[in-house]
Coordinates of C-alpha atoms in Angstrom, one line a residue:
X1 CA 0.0 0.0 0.0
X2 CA 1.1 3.4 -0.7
X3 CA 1.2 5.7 2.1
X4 CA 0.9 10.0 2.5
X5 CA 3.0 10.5 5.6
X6 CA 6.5 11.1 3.8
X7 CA 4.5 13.4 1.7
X8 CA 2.3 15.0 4.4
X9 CA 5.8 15.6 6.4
X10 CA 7.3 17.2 3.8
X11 CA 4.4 19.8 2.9
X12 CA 3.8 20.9 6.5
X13 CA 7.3 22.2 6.1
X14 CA 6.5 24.1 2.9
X15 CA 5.7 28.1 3.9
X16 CA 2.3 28.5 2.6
X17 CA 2.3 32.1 0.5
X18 CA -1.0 31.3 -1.8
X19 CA -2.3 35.1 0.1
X20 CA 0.4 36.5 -2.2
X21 CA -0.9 35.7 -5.2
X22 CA -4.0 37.7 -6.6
X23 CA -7.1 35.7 -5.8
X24 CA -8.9 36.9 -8.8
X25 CA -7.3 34.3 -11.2
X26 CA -7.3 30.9 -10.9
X27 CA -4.1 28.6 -9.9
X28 CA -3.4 24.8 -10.4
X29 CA -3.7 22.1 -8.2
X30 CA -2.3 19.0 -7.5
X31 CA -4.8 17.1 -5.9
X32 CA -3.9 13.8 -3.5
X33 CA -6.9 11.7 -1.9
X34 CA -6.2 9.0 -0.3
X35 CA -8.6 7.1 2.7
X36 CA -8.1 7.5 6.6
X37 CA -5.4 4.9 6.2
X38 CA -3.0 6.5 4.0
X39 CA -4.5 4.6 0.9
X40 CA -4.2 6.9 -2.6
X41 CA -7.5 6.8 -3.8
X42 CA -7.9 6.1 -7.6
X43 CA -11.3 7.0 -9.8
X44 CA -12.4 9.9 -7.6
X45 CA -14.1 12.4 -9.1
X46 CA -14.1 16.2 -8.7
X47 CA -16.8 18.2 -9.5
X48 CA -17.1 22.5 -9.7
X49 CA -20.1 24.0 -7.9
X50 CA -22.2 23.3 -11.1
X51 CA -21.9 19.5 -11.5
X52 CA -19.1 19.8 -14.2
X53 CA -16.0 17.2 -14.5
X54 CA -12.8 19.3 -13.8
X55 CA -10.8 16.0 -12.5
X56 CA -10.3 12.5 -12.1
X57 CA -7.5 11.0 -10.3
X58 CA -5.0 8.6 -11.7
X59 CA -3.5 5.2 -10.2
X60 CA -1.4 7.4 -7.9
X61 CA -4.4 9.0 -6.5
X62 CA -3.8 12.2 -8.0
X63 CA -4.9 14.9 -10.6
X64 CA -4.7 18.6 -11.4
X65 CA -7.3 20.8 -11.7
X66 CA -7.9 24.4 -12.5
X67 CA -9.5 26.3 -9.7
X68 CA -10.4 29.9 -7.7
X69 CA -9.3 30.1 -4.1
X70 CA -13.4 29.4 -2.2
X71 CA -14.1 27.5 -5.3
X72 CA -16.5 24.7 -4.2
X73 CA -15.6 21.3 -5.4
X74 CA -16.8 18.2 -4.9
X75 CA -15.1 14.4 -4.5
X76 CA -17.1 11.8 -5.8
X77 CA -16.4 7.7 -5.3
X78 CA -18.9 4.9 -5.3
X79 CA -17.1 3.4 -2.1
X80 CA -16.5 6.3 0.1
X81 CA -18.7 9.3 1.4
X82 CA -19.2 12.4 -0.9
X83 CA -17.3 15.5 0.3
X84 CA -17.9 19.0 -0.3
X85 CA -15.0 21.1 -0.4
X86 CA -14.4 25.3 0.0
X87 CA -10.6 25.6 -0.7
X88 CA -9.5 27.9 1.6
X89 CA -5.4 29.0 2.0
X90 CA -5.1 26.8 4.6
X91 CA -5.7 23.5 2.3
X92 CA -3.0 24.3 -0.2
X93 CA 0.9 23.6 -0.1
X94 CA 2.9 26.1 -2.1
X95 CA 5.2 24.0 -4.8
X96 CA 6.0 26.8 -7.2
X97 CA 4.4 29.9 -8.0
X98 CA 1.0 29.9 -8.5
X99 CA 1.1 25.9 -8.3
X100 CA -0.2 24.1 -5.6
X101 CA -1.0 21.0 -3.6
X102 CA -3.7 20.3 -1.7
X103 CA -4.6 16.4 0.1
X104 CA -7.6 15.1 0.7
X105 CA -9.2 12.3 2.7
X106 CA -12.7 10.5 2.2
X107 CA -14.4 8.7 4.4
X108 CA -15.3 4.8 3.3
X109 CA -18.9 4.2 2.7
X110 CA -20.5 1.4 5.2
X111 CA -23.5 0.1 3.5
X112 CA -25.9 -2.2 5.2
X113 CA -26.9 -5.4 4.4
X114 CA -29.4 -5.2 1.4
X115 CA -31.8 -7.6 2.5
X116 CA -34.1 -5.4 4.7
X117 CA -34.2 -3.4 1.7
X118 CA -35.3 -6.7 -0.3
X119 CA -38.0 -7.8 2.5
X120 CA -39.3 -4.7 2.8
X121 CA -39.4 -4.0 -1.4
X122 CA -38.6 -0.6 -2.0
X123 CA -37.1 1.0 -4.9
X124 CA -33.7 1.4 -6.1
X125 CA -31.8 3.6 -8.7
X126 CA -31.5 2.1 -11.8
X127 CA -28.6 3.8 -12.4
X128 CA -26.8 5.2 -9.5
X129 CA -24.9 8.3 -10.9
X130 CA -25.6 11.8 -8.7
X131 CA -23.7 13.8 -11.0
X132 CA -25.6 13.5 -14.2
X133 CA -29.9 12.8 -14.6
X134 CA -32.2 10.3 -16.8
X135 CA -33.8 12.8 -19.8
X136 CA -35.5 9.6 -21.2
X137 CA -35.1 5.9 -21.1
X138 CA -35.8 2.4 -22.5
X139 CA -36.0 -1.1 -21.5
X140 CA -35.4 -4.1 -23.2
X141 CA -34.4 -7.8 -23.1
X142 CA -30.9 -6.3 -24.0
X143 CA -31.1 -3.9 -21.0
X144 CA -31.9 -0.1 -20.4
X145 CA -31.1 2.4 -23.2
X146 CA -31.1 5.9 -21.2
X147 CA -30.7 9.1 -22.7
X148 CA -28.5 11.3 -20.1
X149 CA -27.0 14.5 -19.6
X150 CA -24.7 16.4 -16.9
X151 CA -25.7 19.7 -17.8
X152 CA -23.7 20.7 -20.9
X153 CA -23.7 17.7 -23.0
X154 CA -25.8 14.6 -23.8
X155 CA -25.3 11.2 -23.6
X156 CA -26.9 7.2 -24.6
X157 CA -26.1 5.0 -22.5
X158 CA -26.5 1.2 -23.0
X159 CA -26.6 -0.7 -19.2
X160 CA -27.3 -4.0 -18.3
X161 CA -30.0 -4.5 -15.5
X162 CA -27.0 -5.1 -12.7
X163 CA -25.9 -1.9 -14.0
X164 CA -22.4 -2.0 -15.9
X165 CA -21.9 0.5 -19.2
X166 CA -22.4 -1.9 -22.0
X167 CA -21.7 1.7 -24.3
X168 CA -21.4 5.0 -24.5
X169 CA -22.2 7.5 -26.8
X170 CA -21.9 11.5 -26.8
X171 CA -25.1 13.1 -28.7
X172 CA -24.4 15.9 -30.8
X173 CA -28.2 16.3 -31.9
X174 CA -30.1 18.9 -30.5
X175 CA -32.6 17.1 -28.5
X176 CA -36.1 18.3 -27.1
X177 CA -36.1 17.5 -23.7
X178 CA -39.1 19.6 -22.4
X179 CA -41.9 17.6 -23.7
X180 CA -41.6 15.1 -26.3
X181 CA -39.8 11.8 -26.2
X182 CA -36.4 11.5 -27.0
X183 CA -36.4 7.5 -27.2
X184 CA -38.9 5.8 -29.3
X185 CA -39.4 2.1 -30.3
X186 CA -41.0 0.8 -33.2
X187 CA -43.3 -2.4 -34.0
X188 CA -40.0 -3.7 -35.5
X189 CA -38.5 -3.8 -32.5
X190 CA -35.8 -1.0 -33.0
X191 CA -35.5 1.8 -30.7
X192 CA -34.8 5.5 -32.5
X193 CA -33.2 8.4 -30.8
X194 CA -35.7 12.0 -32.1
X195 CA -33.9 14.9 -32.4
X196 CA -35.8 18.3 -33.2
X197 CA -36.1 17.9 -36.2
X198 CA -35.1 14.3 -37.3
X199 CA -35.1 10.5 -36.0
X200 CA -31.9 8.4 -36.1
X201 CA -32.2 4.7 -35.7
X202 CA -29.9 3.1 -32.5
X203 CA -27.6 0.6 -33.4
X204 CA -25.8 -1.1 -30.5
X205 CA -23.2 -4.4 -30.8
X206 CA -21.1 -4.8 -28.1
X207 CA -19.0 -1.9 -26.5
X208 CA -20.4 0.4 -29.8
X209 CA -23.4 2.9 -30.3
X210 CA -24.5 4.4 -33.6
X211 CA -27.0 6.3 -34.6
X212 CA -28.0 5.1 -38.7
X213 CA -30.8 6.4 -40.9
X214 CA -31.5 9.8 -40.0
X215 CA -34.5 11.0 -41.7
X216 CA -37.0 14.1 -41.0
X217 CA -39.9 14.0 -38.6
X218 CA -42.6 13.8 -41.1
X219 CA -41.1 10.4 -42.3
X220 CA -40.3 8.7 -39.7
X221 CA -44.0 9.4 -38.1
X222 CA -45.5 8.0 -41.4
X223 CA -43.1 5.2 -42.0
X224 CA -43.1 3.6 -38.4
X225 CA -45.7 5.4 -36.1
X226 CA -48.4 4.5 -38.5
X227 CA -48.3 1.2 -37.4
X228 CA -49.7 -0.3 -34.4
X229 CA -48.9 -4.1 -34.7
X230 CA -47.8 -6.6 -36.8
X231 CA -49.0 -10.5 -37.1
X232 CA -47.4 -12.8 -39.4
X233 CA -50.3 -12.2 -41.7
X234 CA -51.4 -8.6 -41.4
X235 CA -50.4 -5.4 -40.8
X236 CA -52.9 -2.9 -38.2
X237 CA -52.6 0.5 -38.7
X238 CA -54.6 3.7 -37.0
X239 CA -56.3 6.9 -38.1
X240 CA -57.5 9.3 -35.6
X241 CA -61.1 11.1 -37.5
X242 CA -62.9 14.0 -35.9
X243 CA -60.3 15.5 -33.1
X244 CA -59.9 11.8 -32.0
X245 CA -62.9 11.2 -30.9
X246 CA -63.2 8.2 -33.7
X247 CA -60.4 6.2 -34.0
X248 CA -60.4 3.2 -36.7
X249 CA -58.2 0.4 -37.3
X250 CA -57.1 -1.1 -40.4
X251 CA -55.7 -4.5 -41.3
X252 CA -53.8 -4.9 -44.5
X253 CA -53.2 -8.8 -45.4
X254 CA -49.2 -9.2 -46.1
X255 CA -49.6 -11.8 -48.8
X256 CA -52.7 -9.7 -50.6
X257 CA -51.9 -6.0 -49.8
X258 CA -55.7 -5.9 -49.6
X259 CA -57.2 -3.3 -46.6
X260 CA -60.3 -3.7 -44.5
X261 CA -61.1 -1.9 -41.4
X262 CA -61.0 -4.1 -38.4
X263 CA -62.2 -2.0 -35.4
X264 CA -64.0 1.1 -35.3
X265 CA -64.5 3.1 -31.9
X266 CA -66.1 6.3 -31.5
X267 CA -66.9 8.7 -28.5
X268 CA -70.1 10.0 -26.8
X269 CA -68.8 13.3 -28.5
X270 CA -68.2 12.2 -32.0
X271 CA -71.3 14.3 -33.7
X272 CA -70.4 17.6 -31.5
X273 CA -66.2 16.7 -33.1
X274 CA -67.8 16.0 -36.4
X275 CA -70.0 19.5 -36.5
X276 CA -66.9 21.6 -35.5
X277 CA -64.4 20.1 -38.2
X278 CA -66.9 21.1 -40.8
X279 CA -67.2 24.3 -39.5
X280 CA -63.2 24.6 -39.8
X281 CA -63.6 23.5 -43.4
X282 CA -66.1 26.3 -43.9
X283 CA -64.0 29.0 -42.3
X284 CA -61.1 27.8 -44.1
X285 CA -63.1 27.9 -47.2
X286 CA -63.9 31.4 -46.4
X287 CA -60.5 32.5 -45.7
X288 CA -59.0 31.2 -48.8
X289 CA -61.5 29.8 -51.5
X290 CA -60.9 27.5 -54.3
X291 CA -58.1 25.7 -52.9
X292 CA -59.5 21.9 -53.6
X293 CA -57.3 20.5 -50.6
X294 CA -60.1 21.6 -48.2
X295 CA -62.5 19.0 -49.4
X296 CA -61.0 16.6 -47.6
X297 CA -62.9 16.6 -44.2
X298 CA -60.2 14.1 -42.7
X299 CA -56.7 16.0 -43.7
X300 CA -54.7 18.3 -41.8
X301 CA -56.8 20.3 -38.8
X302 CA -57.1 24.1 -39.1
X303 CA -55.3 26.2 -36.9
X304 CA -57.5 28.5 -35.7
X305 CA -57.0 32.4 -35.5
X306 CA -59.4 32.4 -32.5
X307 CA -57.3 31.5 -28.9
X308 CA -60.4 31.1 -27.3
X309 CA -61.8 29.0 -29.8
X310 CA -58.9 26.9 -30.1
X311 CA -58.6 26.6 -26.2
X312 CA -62.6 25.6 -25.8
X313 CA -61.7 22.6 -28.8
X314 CA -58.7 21.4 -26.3
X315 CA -60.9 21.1 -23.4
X316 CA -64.3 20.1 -24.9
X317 CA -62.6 17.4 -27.3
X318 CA -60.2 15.7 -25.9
X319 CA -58.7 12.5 -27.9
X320 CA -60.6 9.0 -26.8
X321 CA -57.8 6.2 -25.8
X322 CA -57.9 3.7 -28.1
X323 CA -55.0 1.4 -27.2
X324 CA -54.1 -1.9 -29.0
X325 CA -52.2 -4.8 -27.7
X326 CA -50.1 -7.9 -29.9
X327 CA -49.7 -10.7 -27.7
X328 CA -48.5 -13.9 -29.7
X329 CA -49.8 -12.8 -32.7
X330 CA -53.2 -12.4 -31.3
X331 CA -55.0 -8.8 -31.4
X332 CA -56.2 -7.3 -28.2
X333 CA -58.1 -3.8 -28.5
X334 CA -59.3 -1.8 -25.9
X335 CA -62.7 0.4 -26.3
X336 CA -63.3 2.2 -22.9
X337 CA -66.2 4.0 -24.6
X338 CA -68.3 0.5 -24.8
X339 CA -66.6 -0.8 -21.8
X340 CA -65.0 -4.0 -24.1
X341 CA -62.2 -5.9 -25.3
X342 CA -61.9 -6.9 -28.7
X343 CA -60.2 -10.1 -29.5
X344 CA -58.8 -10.9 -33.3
X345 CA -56.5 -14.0 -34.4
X346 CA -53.3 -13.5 -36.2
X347 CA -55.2 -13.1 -39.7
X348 CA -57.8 -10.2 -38.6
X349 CA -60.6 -12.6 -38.0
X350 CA -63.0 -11.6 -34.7
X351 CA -62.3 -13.9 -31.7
X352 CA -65.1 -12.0 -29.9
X353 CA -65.4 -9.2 -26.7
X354 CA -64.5 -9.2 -23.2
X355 CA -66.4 -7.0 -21.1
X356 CA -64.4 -5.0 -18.5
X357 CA -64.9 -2.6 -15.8
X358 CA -61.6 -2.5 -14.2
X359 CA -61.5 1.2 -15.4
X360 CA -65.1 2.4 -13.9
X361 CA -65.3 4.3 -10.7
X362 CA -67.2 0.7 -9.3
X363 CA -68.7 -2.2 -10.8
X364 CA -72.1 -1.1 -12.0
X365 CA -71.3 2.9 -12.3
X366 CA -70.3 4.7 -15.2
X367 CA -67.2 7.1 -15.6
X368 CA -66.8 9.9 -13.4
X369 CA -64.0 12.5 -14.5
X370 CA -62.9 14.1 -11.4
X371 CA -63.4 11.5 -9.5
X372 CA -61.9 8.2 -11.3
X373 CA -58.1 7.8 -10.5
X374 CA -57.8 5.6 -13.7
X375 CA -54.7 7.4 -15.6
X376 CA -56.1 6.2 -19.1
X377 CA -53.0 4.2 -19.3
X378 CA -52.0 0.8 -20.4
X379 CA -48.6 -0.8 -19.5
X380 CA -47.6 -4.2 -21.3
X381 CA -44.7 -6.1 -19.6
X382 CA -43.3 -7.5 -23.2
X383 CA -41.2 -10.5 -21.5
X384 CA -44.0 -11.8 -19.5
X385 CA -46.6 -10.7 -21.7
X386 CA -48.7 -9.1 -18.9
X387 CA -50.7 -5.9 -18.8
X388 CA -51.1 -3.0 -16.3
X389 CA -53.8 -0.4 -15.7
X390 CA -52.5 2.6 -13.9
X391 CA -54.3 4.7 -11.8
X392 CA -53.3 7.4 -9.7
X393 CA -54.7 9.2 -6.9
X394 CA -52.8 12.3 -4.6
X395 CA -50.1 11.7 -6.6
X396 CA -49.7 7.8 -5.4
X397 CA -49.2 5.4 -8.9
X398 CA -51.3 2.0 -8.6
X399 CA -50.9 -0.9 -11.1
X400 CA -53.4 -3.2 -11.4
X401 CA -52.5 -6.4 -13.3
X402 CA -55.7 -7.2 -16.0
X403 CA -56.0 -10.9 -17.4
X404 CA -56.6 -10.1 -20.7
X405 CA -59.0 -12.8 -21.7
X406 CA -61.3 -11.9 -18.6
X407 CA -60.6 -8.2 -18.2
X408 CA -60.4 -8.9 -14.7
X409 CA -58.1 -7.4 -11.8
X410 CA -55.2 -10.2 -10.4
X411 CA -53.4 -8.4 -8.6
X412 CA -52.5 -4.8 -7.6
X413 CA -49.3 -2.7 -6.2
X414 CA -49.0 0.2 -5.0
X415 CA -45.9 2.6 -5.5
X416 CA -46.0 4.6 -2.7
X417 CA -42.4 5.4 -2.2
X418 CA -42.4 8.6 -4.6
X419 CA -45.2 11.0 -5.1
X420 CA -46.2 11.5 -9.0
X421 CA -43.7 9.1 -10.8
X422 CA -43.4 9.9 -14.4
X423 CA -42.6 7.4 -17.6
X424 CA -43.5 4.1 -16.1
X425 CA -42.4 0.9 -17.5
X426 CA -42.3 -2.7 -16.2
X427 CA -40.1 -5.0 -18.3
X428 CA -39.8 -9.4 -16.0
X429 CA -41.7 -8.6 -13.5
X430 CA -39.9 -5.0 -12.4
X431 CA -41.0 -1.3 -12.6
X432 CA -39.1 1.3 -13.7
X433 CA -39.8 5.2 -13.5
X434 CA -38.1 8.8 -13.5
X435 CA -38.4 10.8 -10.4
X436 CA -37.4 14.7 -9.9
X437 CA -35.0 14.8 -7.3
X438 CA -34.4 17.6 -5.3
X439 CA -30.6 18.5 -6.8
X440 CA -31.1 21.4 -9.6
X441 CA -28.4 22.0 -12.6
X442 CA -28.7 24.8 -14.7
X443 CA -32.1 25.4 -13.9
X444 CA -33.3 22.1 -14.9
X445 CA -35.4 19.7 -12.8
X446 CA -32.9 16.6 -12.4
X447 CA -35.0 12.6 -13.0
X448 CA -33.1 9.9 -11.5
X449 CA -34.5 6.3 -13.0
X450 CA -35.5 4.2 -10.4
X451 CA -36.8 0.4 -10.5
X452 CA -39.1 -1.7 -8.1
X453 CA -39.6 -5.8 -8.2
X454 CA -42.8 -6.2 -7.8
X455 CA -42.9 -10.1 -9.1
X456 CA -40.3 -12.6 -8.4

């Protein structure tokens, strides 16, 4: 082991001067860290005051940084306790002239046994890094695909579910992290990173990330988000008529290329959506006549020059949840209008309905809107082919497991550990979800990922 004290012995006879020096420009630092033993410390991390990387120290336990005298830094190590640093005069040796050395000493981290934490089943990060925060993620048979940042720069990540960086990749696409997804995954099974203004296609083998195939928005949404599922005999795709409130499916056979609808669903508030599209066609027609594109009562919507307008639209006509399911080749679509399941083979033929009421406020009553804590969302474990209803209710997330041939509840959990969770996933039996810490960079709110076992 390599030990300080020669060091230390020689520095405390060193005339410390660093007063002299003009303390509005910065000086170098030789930075030592070692533990309470006299151990140097390798892989510790030094942060600034705003969570940027100015230093990592090398198999001697030491590295230089750049720094202001009552700089704030930070030491970082997954084995020892965090430290927050001032540098005052009194932690620097003099070497040279405007060169310094300053030692440090972490405390070890003691961690307790794990398996209270495993009795009593509470949540762990998914990926335990303080210094940088989850902007979006993905998870997969081949692990979680997380899109990071530390404040400055961007980052996908590949890591396996204990954890370890399978790859890493810096993104140089500006990326839209305020309120659209950044990772998407296709029917194909491919997973795309969306920039703000195109899509790039993930490619990751081994220790290597690449993004492939960049192509605009507009394509992308109409070569992959178009479709909904794919059987070994037909392809389902959706439209969305009348501000959502109608949504149909289509099935095109592989083998025939021929088209057939294969479910419609419609809201209570279809005819009230259908009489204010055709008064957008008229307006439209008004404002600019004889353009033959407004015929078309099922293209593009009209932006409206009226706020108020547009604002009582949002709030009167809010799009009907119309999600679909492909479970070994077998078609499961959901029509919370009717209160049924609709079941199809792998060719488009109609298996029959289910009726459920997991989503009703009780058994025999109907919807109520400010009442229902149903979240109008549908979860699908793809490696053990299981569905989740979420609900939530104060800001507490419930799952309820749904047997899809019944459309009964099997079982329910409750996460409870985090108020208003955000981007759920469960992927074997194990939830995952972002959570705004507390910690703030660059005026940002900071997600941490975080996963729960909730089925062994």
């Amino acid at each position: 082991m390599k030990k300080l004290l020669l060091i230390t012995l020689f520095l405390i006879t060193s005339t410390l001067s660093f007063s002299q020096q003009k303390k509005e420009y910065p000086v170098t630092i030789e930075v030592i860290v070692s533990d309470n033993s006299g151990n140097v410390l390798k892989d510790v991390a030094i942060y600034n005051s705003n969570n940027k990387l100015i230093g990592i120290t090398n198999q001697e336990g030491i590295t230089w940084i750049t720094a202001y005298l009552k700089d704030t830094i930070i030491f970082s190590h997954i084995s020892f306790e965090q430290k927050v640093v001032k540098i005052a005069e009194t932690d620097l040796y003099e070497t040279e002239f405007n060169k310094f050395i300053m030692i440090m000493t972490l405390e070890e981290r003691y961690n307790l046994l794990p398996e209270v934490e495993i009795v009593e089943n509470k949540p762990q990060l998914a990926y335990e890094n303080k210094e940088i925060w989850v902007l979006d993620y993905y998870v997969d048979e081949k692990g979680i695909m997380a899109v990071t940042s530390d404040g400055q720069k961007s980052y996908l990540l590949h890591l396996s579910f204990e954890q370890d960086t399978i790859s890493i990749k810096e993104i140089d696409k500006k990326l839209d992290i305020l309120y659209r997804e950044i990772l998407y995954r296709d029917i194909f099974g491919n997973t795309h990173l969306m920039s703000l203004d195109s899509a790039f296609q993930i490619h990751s083998e081994k220790d290597n990330l690449q993004l492939f195939y960049g192509v605009t928005l507009e394509k992308h949404q109409s070569t992959f988000k178009s479709i909904d599922a794919l059987t070994d005999s037909i392809i389902v795709t959706k439209k969305k008529l009348y501000s959502g409130q109608e949504v149909v499916y289509f099935s095109t056979n592989r083998n025939t290329g021929k088209t057939e609808v294969l479910c419609d669903v419609y809201g209570s508030s279809r005819e009230m959506a259908k009489n204010w599209r055709m008064d957008e066609i008229r307006l439209r027609r008004a404002l600019e006549p004889g353009k033959s594109e407004f015929s078309n009562p099922y293209e593009k919507p009209f932006e409206w020059e009226s706020f108020e307008a547009d604002m009582l639209k949002r709030v009167m006509l809010q799009e009907i949840y119309v999600p679909l399911l492909n479970v070994d080749n077998k078609i499961y679509i959901f029509d919370f209008q009717k209160d049924y399941i609709y079941k199809y083979d792998e060719e488009g033929k109609y298996l029959g309905k289910t009726e459920i009421s997991f989503h009703l406020k009780s058994k025999y009553a109907r919807r109520d809107a400010l009442d229902n804590p149903w979240d109008k969302k549908l979860i699908y474990d793809k490696a053990r082919k299981e569905c989740y209803a979420q609900f939530i209710s104060s800001g507490t997330v419930t799952l309820k497991k749904i047997d899809l041939e019944t459309g009964n509840i099997i079982d329910t959990y409750i996460l409870d550990d985090h108020y208003f969770p955000e981007n759920i996933q469960v992927y074997d039996g194990v939830v995952y979800y972002q959570f705004i810490d507390s910690r703030m960079t660059f005026g940002k709110d900071c997600r941490s990922l975080y996963k729960l076992i909730i089925e062994n």
